[in-house]
PDB file of C-alpha atoms in Angstrom:
ATOM      1  CA  ASP A  46     243.964 128.720  81.987  1.00 64.00           C
ATOM      2  CA  THR A  47     242.008 130.616  79.917  1.00 71.00           C
ATOM      3  CA  ALA A  48     242.760 130.927  76.318  1.00 92.00           C
ATOM      4  CA  VAL A  49     241.178 134.049  75.104  1.00 96.00           C
ATOM      5  CA  SER A  50     240.443 136.368  78.091  1.00 96.00           C
ATOM      6  CA  GLN A  51     238.458 140.022  78.131  1.00 96.00           C
ATOM      7  CA  THR A  52     237.761 142.214  80.604  1.00 96.00           C
ATOM      8  CA  PRO A  53     235.926 143.236  82.267  1.00 97.00           C
ATOM      9  CA  LYS A  54     233.081 141.135  82.057  1.00 95.00           C
ATOM     10  CA  TYR A  55     230.706 143.257  83.218  1.00 97.00           C
ATOM     11  CA  LEU A  56     230.969 147.372  82.155  1.00 97.00           C
ATOM     12  CA  VAL A  57     227.567 149.581  83.210  1.00 97.00           C
ATOM     13  CA  THR A  58     228.864 153.437  82.581  1.00 97.00           C
ATOM     14  CA  GLN A  59     226.898 156.551  81.362  1.00 97.00           C
ATOM     15  CA  MET A  60     226.332 157.877  78.142  1.00 97.00           C
ATOM     16  CA  GLY A  61     229.170 160.305  76.518  1.00 97.00           C
ATOM     17  CA  ASN A  62     232.130 158.083  79.023  1.00 97.00           C
ATOM     18  CA  ASP A  63     235.004 156.519  77.287  1.00 97.00           C
ATOM     19  CA  LYS A  64     235.708 153.150  78.348  1.00 97.00           C
ATOM     20  CA  SER A  65     238.423 150.611  77.282  1.00 97.00           C
ATOM     21  CA  ILE A  66     237.797 146.709  77.012  1.00 98.00           C
ATOM     22  CA  LYS A  67     240.890 144.498  77.249  1.00 97.00           C
ATOM     23  CA  CYS A  68     241.658 140.774  75.206  1.00 97.00           C
ATOM     24  CA  GLU A  69     244.302 138.946  75.754  1.00 97.00           C
ATOM     25  CA  GLN A  70     244.836 135.010  74.047  1.00 97.00           C
ATOM     26  CA  ASN A  71     247.641 132.811  75.046  1.00 96.00           C
ATOM     27  CA  LEU A  72     247.110 130.537  72.317  1.00 94.00           C
ATOM     28  CA  GLY A  73     250.006 131.784  70.273  1.00 93.00           C
ATOM     29  CA  HIS A  74     247.493 133.491  67.480  1.00 92.00           C
ATOM     30  CA  ASP A  75     248.307 135.842  65.031  1.00 90.00           C
ATOM     31  CA  THR A  76     244.761 137.085  64.232  1.00 91.00           C
ATOM     32  CA  MET A  77     242.534 138.849  66.686  1.00 94.00           C
ATOM     33  CA  TYR A  78     238.978 140.092  65.825  1.00 94.00           C
ATOM     34  CA  TRP A  79     236.528 142.309  67.878  1.00 96.00           C
ATOM     35  CA  TYR A  80     232.586 141.422  67.475  1.00 95.00           C
ATOM     36  CA  LYS A  81     229.862 143.165  68.696  1.00 95.00           C
ATOM     37  CA  GLN A  82     226.249 140.786  69.628  1.00 94.00           C
ATOM     38  CA  ASP A  83     223.215 142.769  69.825  1.00 90.00           C
ATOM     39  CA  SER A  84     220.362 141.944  71.983  1.00 87.00           C
ATOM     40  CA  LYS A  85     218.750 140.174  69.245  1.00 84.00           C
ATOM     41  CA  LYS A  86     222.012 137.857  69.458  1.00 84.00           C
ATOM     42  CA  PHE A  87     222.960 139.075  65.942  1.00 87.00           C
ATOM     43  CA  LEU A  88     226.862 138.740  65.885  1.00 91.00           C
ATOM     44  CA  LYS A  89     228.865 141.257  63.627  1.00 91.00           C
ATOM     45  CA  ILE A  90     232.297 141.736  63.396  1.00 91.00           C
ATOM     46  CA  MET A  91     234.277 145.236  63.662  1.00 93.00           C
ATOM     47  CA  PHE A  92     237.785 144.773  63.270  1.00 91.00           C
ATOM     48  CA  SER A  93     240.778 142.268  62.699  1.00 91.00           C
ATOM     49  CA  TYR A  94     244.273 142.555  63.200  1.00 90.00           C
ATOM     50  CA  ASN A  95     246.874 140.331  61.891  1.00 87.00           C
ATOM     51  CA  ASN A  96     250.101 140.253  63.498  1.00 86.00           C
ATOM     52  CA  LYS A  97     249.697 143.733  65.031  1.00 84.00           C
ATOM     53  CA  GLU A  98     248.099 145.094  61.554  1.00 87.00           C
ATOM     54  CA  LEU A  99     244.611 146.169  60.818  1.00 88.00           C
ATOM     55  CA  ILE A 100     242.939 144.002  58.093  1.00 85.00           C
ATOM     56  CA  ILE A 101     239.309 143.906  58.629  1.00 83.00           C
ATOM     57  CA  ASN A 102     237.656 147.737  59.394  1.00 84.00           C
ATOM     58  CA  GLU A 103     233.905 146.954  58.751  1.00 84.00           C
ATOM     59  CA  THR A 104     231.881 150.358  59.264  1.00 79.00           C
ATOM     60  CA  VAL A 105     231.986 151.205  62.771  1.00 88.00           C
ATOM     61  CA  PRO A 106     231.790 154.765  64.091  1.00 90.00           C
ATOM     62  CA  ASN A 107     235.199 156.495  64.639  1.00 91.00           C
ATOM     63  CA  ARG A 108     234.704 156.306  68.512  1.00 96.00           C
ATOM     64  CA  PHE A 109     235.456 153.031  68.625  1.00 95.00           C
ATOM     65  CA  SER A 110     239.354 152.700  68.449  1.00 94.00           C
ATOM     66  CA  PRO A 111     241.189 149.393  68.869  1.00 94.00           C
ATOM     67  CA  LYS A 112     244.697 148.703  69.197  1.00 93.00           C
ATOM     68  CA  SER A 113     247.062 146.332  69.308  1.00 93.00           C
ATOM     69  CA  PRO A 114     250.217 146.655  71.285  1.00 92.00           C
ATOM     70  CA  ASP A 115     251.377 142.914  70.063  1.00 92.00           C
ATOM     71  CA  LYS A 116     249.895 139.950  68.547  1.00 90.00           C
ATOM     72  CA  ALA A 117     248.790 138.463  71.894  1.00 95.00           C
ATOM     73  CA  HIS A 118     246.178 141.599  72.530  1.00 96.00           C
ATOM     74  CA  LEU A 119     243.743 143.603  71.015  1.00 96.00           C
ATOM     75  CA  ASN A 120     242.072 146.345  73.081  1.00 96.00           C
ATOM     76  CA  LEU A 121     239.096 148.262  72.082  1.00 97.00           C
ATOM     77  CA  HIS A 122     238.781 152.086  73.294  1.00 97.00           C
ATOM     78  CA  ILE A 123     235.220 153.177  72.822  1.00 97.00           C
ATOM     79  CA  ASN A 124     234.647 157.256  72.728  1.00 97.00           C
ATOM     80  CA  SER A 125     231.667 159.224  73.991  1.00 97.00           C
ATOM     81  CA  LEU A 126     229.719 156.055  74.420  1.00 97.00           C
ATOM     82  CA  GLU A 127     226.100 156.068  73.481  1.00 97.00           C
ATOM     83  CA  LEU A 128     222.770 154.621  74.245  1.00 96.00           C
ATOM     84  CA  GLY A 129     223.473 152.348  71.244  1.00 94.00           C
ATOM     85  CA  ASP A 130     226.532 150.976  72.643  1.00 96.00           C
ATOM     86  CA  SER A 131     225.068 148.625  74.567  1.00 97.00           C
ATOM     87  CA  ALA A 132     225.742 145.294  73.456  1.00 96.00           C
ATOM     88  CA  VAL A 133     228.192 142.058  74.133  1.00 96.00           C
ATOM     89  CA  TYR A 134     231.213 142.598  72.714  1.00 97.00           C
ATOM     90  CA  PHE A 135     233.325 139.648  71.992  1.00 97.00           C
ATOM     91  CA  CYS A 136     236.992 139.473  71.295  1.00 97.00           C
ATOM     92  CA  ALA A 137     238.586 136.039  69.221  1.00 95.00           C
ATOM     93  CA  SER A 138     241.429 135.119  67.760  1.00 94.00           C
ATOM     94  CA  SER A 139     242.451 132.372  65.146  1.00 91.00           C
ATOM     95  CA  PRO A 140     245.581 131.427  63.753  1.00 87.00           C
ATOM     96  CA  SER A 141     246.788 132.076  60.203  1.00 78.00           C
ATOM     97  CA  GLY A 142     248.467 129.842  57.704  1.00 68.00           C
ATOM     98  CA  GLY A 143     247.922 126.284  57.307  1.00 64.00           C
ATOM     99  CA  GLY A 144     246.241 123.442  58.875  1.00 68.00           C
ATOM    100  CA  GLU A 145     243.354 125.322  61.180  1.00 66.00           C
ATOM    101  CA  GLY A 146     244.619 128.781  59.912  1.00 65.00           C
ATOM    102  CA  ALA A 147     243.452 127.826  56.537  1.00 72.00           C
ATOM    103  CA  LYS A 148     240.066 126.908  58.042  1.00 79.00           C
ATOM    104  CA  ASN A 149     239.958 130.436  59.804  1.00 84.00           C
ATOM    105  CA  ILE A 150     238.929 128.444  63.228  1.00 88.00           C
ATOM    106  CA  GLN A 151     237.644 131.240  65.816  1.00 91.00           C
ATOM    107  CA  TYR A 152     237.970 130.813  69.379  1.00 94.00           C
ATOM    108  CA  PHE A 153     236.001 133.602  71.680  1.00 96.00           C
ATOM    109  CA  GLY A 154     236.501 134.643  74.729  1.00 96.00           C
ATOM    110  CA  ALA A 155     233.375 134.765  77.224  1.00 95.00           C
ATOM    111  CA  GLY A 156     232.619 138.522  76.510  1.00 96.00           C
ATOM    112  CA  THR A 157     232.045 141.828  77.900  1.00 97.00           C
ATOM    113  CA  ARG A 158     228.666 143.099  78.342  1.00 96.00           C
ATOM    114  CA  LEU A 159     228.809 147.023  77.900  1.00 97.00           C
ATOM    115  CA  SER A 160     225.393 148.721  79.464  1.00 97.00           C
ATOM    116  CA  VAL A 161     225.107 152.686  78.356  1.00 97.00           C
ATOM    117  CA  LEU A 162     222.640 154.398  80.691  1.00 96.00           C
TER     118      LEU A 162
ATOM    119  CA  GLY B1085     227.314 139.707  49.026  1.00 43.00           C
ATOM    120  CA  GLU B1086     227.239 137.567  52.109  1.00 57.00           C
ATOM    121  CA  ASP B1087     224.154 136.753  53.741  1.00 82.00           C
ATOM    122  CA  VAL B1088     223.454 133.700  56.260  1.00 90.00           C
ATOM    123  CA  GLU B1089     220.208 133.044  57.416  1.00 92.00           C
ATOM    124  CA  GLN B1090     218.722 130.624  60.127  1.00 93.00           C
ATOM    125  CA  SER B1091     215.596 129.975  61.443  1.00 89.00           C
ATOM    126  CA  LEU B1092     214.784 131.746  65.112  1.00 91.00           C
ATOM    127  CA  PHE B1093     213.909 129.093  67.400  1.00 95.00           C
ATOM    128  CA  LEU B1094     213.857 125.259  67.870  1.00 97.00           C
ATOM    129  CA  SER B1095     212.038 123.067  70.085  1.00 97.00           C
ATOM    130  CA  VAL B1096     212.694 119.357  71.183  1.00 97.00           C
ATOM    131  CA  ARG B1097     212.021 116.868  73.220  1.00 97.00           C
ATOM    132  CA  GLU B1098     215.108 115.396  74.974  1.00 97.00           C
ATOM    133  CA  GLY B1099     216.492 111.897  73.196  1.00 97.00           C
ATOM    134  CA  ASP B1100     214.768 113.143  69.666  1.00 97.00           C
ATOM    135  CA  SER B1101     217.040 114.397  66.894  1.00 97.00           C
ATOM    136  CA  SER B1102     217.560 117.615  66.246  1.00 97.00           C
ATOM    137  CA  VAL B1103     217.693 119.605  62.977  1.00 97.00           C
ATOM    138  CA  ILE B1104     219.272 122.781  62.097  1.00 97.00           C
ATOM    139  CA  ASN B1105     219.169 124.558  58.880  1.00 97.00           C
ATOM    140  CA  CYS B1106     221.052 127.280  57.620  1.00 95.00           C
ATOM    141  CA  THR B1107     221.120 128.850  54.291  1.00 94.00           C
ATOM    142  CA  TYR B1108     223.671 131.465  52.334  1.00 90.00           C
ATOM    143  CA  THR B1109     224.350 133.256  49.475  1.00 85.00           C
ATOM    144  CA  ASP B1110     228.236 133.232  49.016  1.00 78.00           C
ATOM    145  CA  SER B1111     228.645 130.491  46.156  1.00 73.00           C
ATOM    146  CA  SER B1112     232.524 130.513  46.744  1.00 75.00           C
ATOM    147  CA  SER B1113     232.172 129.377  50.439  1.00 72.00           C
ATOM    148  CA  THR B1114     234.999 127.632  51.269  1.00 80.00           C
ATOM    149  CA  TYR B1115     234.706 126.466  54.899  1.00 88.00           C
ATOM    150  CA  LEU B1116     231.224 126.501  56.670  1.00 92.00           C
ATOM    151  CA  TYR B1117     230.774 125.904  60.294  1.00 94.00           C
ATOM    152  CA  TRP B1118     228.436 125.813  62.991  1.00 97.00           C
ATOM    153  CA  TYR B1119     229.785 127.376  66.434  1.00 97.00           C
ATOM    154  CA  LYS B1120     227.595 126.882  69.717  1.00 97.00           C
ATOM    155  CA  GLN B1121     226.847 129.669  72.021  1.00 95.00           C
ATOM    156  CA  GLU B1122     225.654 128.533  75.887  1.00 94.00           C
ATOM    157  CA  PRO B1123     224.008 131.513  78.150  1.00 90.00           C
ATOM    158  CA  GLY B1124     226.759 134.256  79.593  1.00 88.00           C
ATOM    159  CA  ALA B1125     229.374 132.536  77.249  1.00 91.00           C
ATOM    160  CA  GLY B1126     231.816 133.069  73.685  1.00 92.00           C
ATOM    161  CA  LEU B1127     231.126 130.783  70.814  1.00 95.00           C
ATOM    162  CA  GLN B1128     232.666 127.507  70.509  1.00 95.00           C
ATOM    163  CA  LEU B1129     233.322 125.799  67.525  1.00 94.00           C
ATOM    164  CA  LEU B1130     231.007 122.392  67.032  1.00 96.00           C
ATOM    165  CA  THR B1131     231.795 121.554  63.695  1.00 95.00           C
ATOM    166  CA  TYR B1132     232.758 122.572  60.389  1.00 93.00           C
ATOM    167  CA  ILE B1133     232.891 121.229  56.750  1.00 93.00           C
ATOM    168  CA  PHE B1134     234.739 122.153  53.648  1.00 89.00           C
ATOM    169  CA  SER B1135     232.815 123.169  50.676  1.00 86.00           C
ATOM    170  CA  ASN B1136     233.864 119.945  48.445  1.00 86.00           C
ATOM    171  CA  MET B1137     232.501 117.628  51.037  1.00 90.00           C
ATOM    172  CA  ASP B1138     228.677 116.475  51.306  1.00 93.00           C
ATOM    173  CA  MET B1139     228.832 115.536  54.522  1.00 95.00           C
ATOM    174  CA  LYS B1140     230.823 114.735  57.666  1.00 95.00           C
ATOM    175  CA  GLN B1141     229.910 113.191  60.832  1.00 95.00           C
ATOM    176  CA  ASP B1142     231.474 113.665  64.624  1.00 93.00           C
ATOM    177  CA  GLN B1143     229.660 111.213  67.387  1.00 95.00           C
ATOM    178  CA  ARG B1144     226.302 112.704  67.420  1.00 97.00           C
ATOM    179  CA  LEU B1145     226.576 115.467  65.060  1.00 97.00           C
ATOM    180  CA  THR B1146     225.825 114.871  61.251  1.00 97.00           C
ATOM    181  CA  VAL B1147     226.591 118.085  58.945  1.00 97.00           C
ATOM    182  CA  LEU B1148     224.897 118.054  55.367  1.00 97.00           C
ATOM    183  CA  LEU B1149     226.149 120.429  52.643  1.00 95.00           C
ATOM    184  CA  ASN B1150     223.958 120.921  49.564  1.00 93.00           C
ATOM    185  CA  LYS B1151     226.131 123.217  47.711  1.00 90.00           C
ATOM    186  CA  LYS B1152     223.468 123.900  44.572  1.00 90.00           C
ATOM    187  CA  ASP B1153     220.899 125.008  46.960  1.00 91.00           C
ATOM    188  CA  LYS B1154     223.437 126.591  49.192  1.00 91.00           C
ATOM    189  CA  HIS B1155     221.708 124.693  52.095  1.00 94.00           C
ATOM    190  CA  LEU B1156     223.774 123.554  55.223  1.00 95.00           C
ATOM    191  CA  SER B1157     222.272 121.591  58.445  1.00 97.00           C
ATOM    192  CA  LEU B1158     223.346 120.209  61.714  1.00 98.00           C
ATOM    193  CA  ARG B1159     221.774 117.436  63.208  1.00 98.00           C
ATOM    194  CA  ILE B1160     222.166 116.518  66.777  1.00 98.00           C
ATOM    195  CA  ALA B1161     220.809 112.857  67.570  1.00 98.00           C
ATOM    196  CA  ASP B1162     219.766 111.917  70.645  1.00 98.00           C
ATOM    197  CA  THR B1163     219.219 115.556  71.814  1.00 98.00           C
ATOM    198  CA  GLN B1164     220.220 116.305  75.218  1.00 97.00           C
ATOM    199  CA  THR B1165     218.927 118.947  77.688  1.00 96.00           C
ATOM    200  CA  GLY B1166     222.804 120.148  77.333  1.00 95.00           C
ATOM    201  CA  ASP B1167     222.819 120.777  73.997  1.00 97.00           C
ATOM    202  CA  SER B1168     220.283 123.554  74.693  1.00 97.00           C
ATOM    203  CA  ALA B1169     222.266 126.617  73.224  1.00 97.00           C
ATOM    204  CA  ILE B1170     222.187 128.936  70.114  1.00 96.00           C
ATOM    205  CA  TYR B1171     223.750 127.955  67.225  1.00 97.00           C
ATOM    206  CA  PHE B1172     225.123 129.939  64.621  1.00 96.00           C
ATOM    207  CA  CYS B1173     225.742 128.738  61.032  1.00 95.00           C
ATOM    208  CA  ALA B1174     228.992 130.798  59.422  1.00 93.00           C
ATOM    209  CA  GLU B1175     230.686 130.708  56.332  1.00 90.00           C
ATOM    210  CA  ASN B1176     234.367 132.031  55.089  1.00 85.00           C
ATOM    211  CA  PRO B1177     234.374 132.731  51.244  1.00 76.00           C
ATOM    212  CA  SER B1178     237.827 132.565  50.671  1.00 70.00           C
ATOM    213  CA  GLY B1179     239.493 130.669  54.211  1.00 61.00           C
ATOM    214  CA  GLY B1180     242.344 132.308  55.977  1.00 61.00           C
ATOM    215  CA  TYR B1181     241.889 135.174  58.267  1.00 62.00           C
ATOM    216  CA  GLN B1182     239.381 136.788  56.043  1.00 71.00           C
ATOM    217  CA  LYS B1183     235.810 137.989  57.256  1.00 81.00           C
ATOM    218  CA  VAL B1184     233.535 135.059  58.479  1.00 87.00           C
ATOM    219  CA  THR B1185     229.873 135.894  58.248  1.00 88.00           C
ATOM    220  CA  PHE B1186     227.594 134.847  60.870  1.00 92.00           C
ATOM    221  CA  GLY B1187     223.919 133.928  61.070  1.00 93.00           C
ATOM    222  CA  ILE B1188     221.810 135.594  63.548  1.00 92.00           C
ATOM    223  CA  GLY B1189     221.484 131.976  65.623  1.00 94.00           C
ATOM    224  CA  THR B1190     218.796 129.155  66.006  1.00 96.00           C
ATOM    225  CA  LYS B1191     218.440 129.048  69.779  1.00 96.00           C
ATOM    226  CA  LEU B1192     217.598 125.305  70.485  1.00 97.00           C
ATOM    227  CA  GLN B1193     215.250 124.501  73.555  1.00 97.00           C
ATOM    228  CA  VAL B1194     215.278 120.903  74.869  1.00 97.00           C
ATOM    229  CA  ILE B1195     212.391 119.727  76.557  1.00 96.00           C
ATOM    230  CA  PRO B1196     213.234 117.215  79.275  1.00 92.00           C
TER     231      PRO B1196
END
């Protein structure tokens, strides 16, 4: 069973379109994240939710809107896609509390490669 | 502020040791991590070290932490072709679910 799964794996779309990426984790974790990895492999955090509440919101255009219907899901909706949005988007999750939670060990999905034409 | 720096590329021969270096700026970092990313995959935790430790060994992996110089290294003994990947250094200033800052990643190429 895949621990953190993202769909779709590949997404090719035209500039100006709206698209969503879904993420689900079956690890029972409380915290979920979205990261963007650009073509140079630089990994930057975008958002983080803990128990459906937004806790990290980096400087991301408001065209990006995360939604967490429950603590096992964190979806990312992107409006009016631009060429610069082309990247690999990673979802991750981590437990909270003590033990592994205190260490903030993150479990990553396989990524969604978004190409905006 | 947080900043994590790594060299971009390392090439070693199979069987040799690899040493990947990282420097960070936040002296309050609680946990420091090494993640591995294979082609087409997400990041996977390799190992981590708590800030009150100097060294941690786990099979072929040895992590060294120099808090004074804010320097972290990962040594892979007897490097194999399967170790070819991108290795990310990361820091977590306060522990818990706060922001983890990743370095840019070091691409390790293992030559057979």
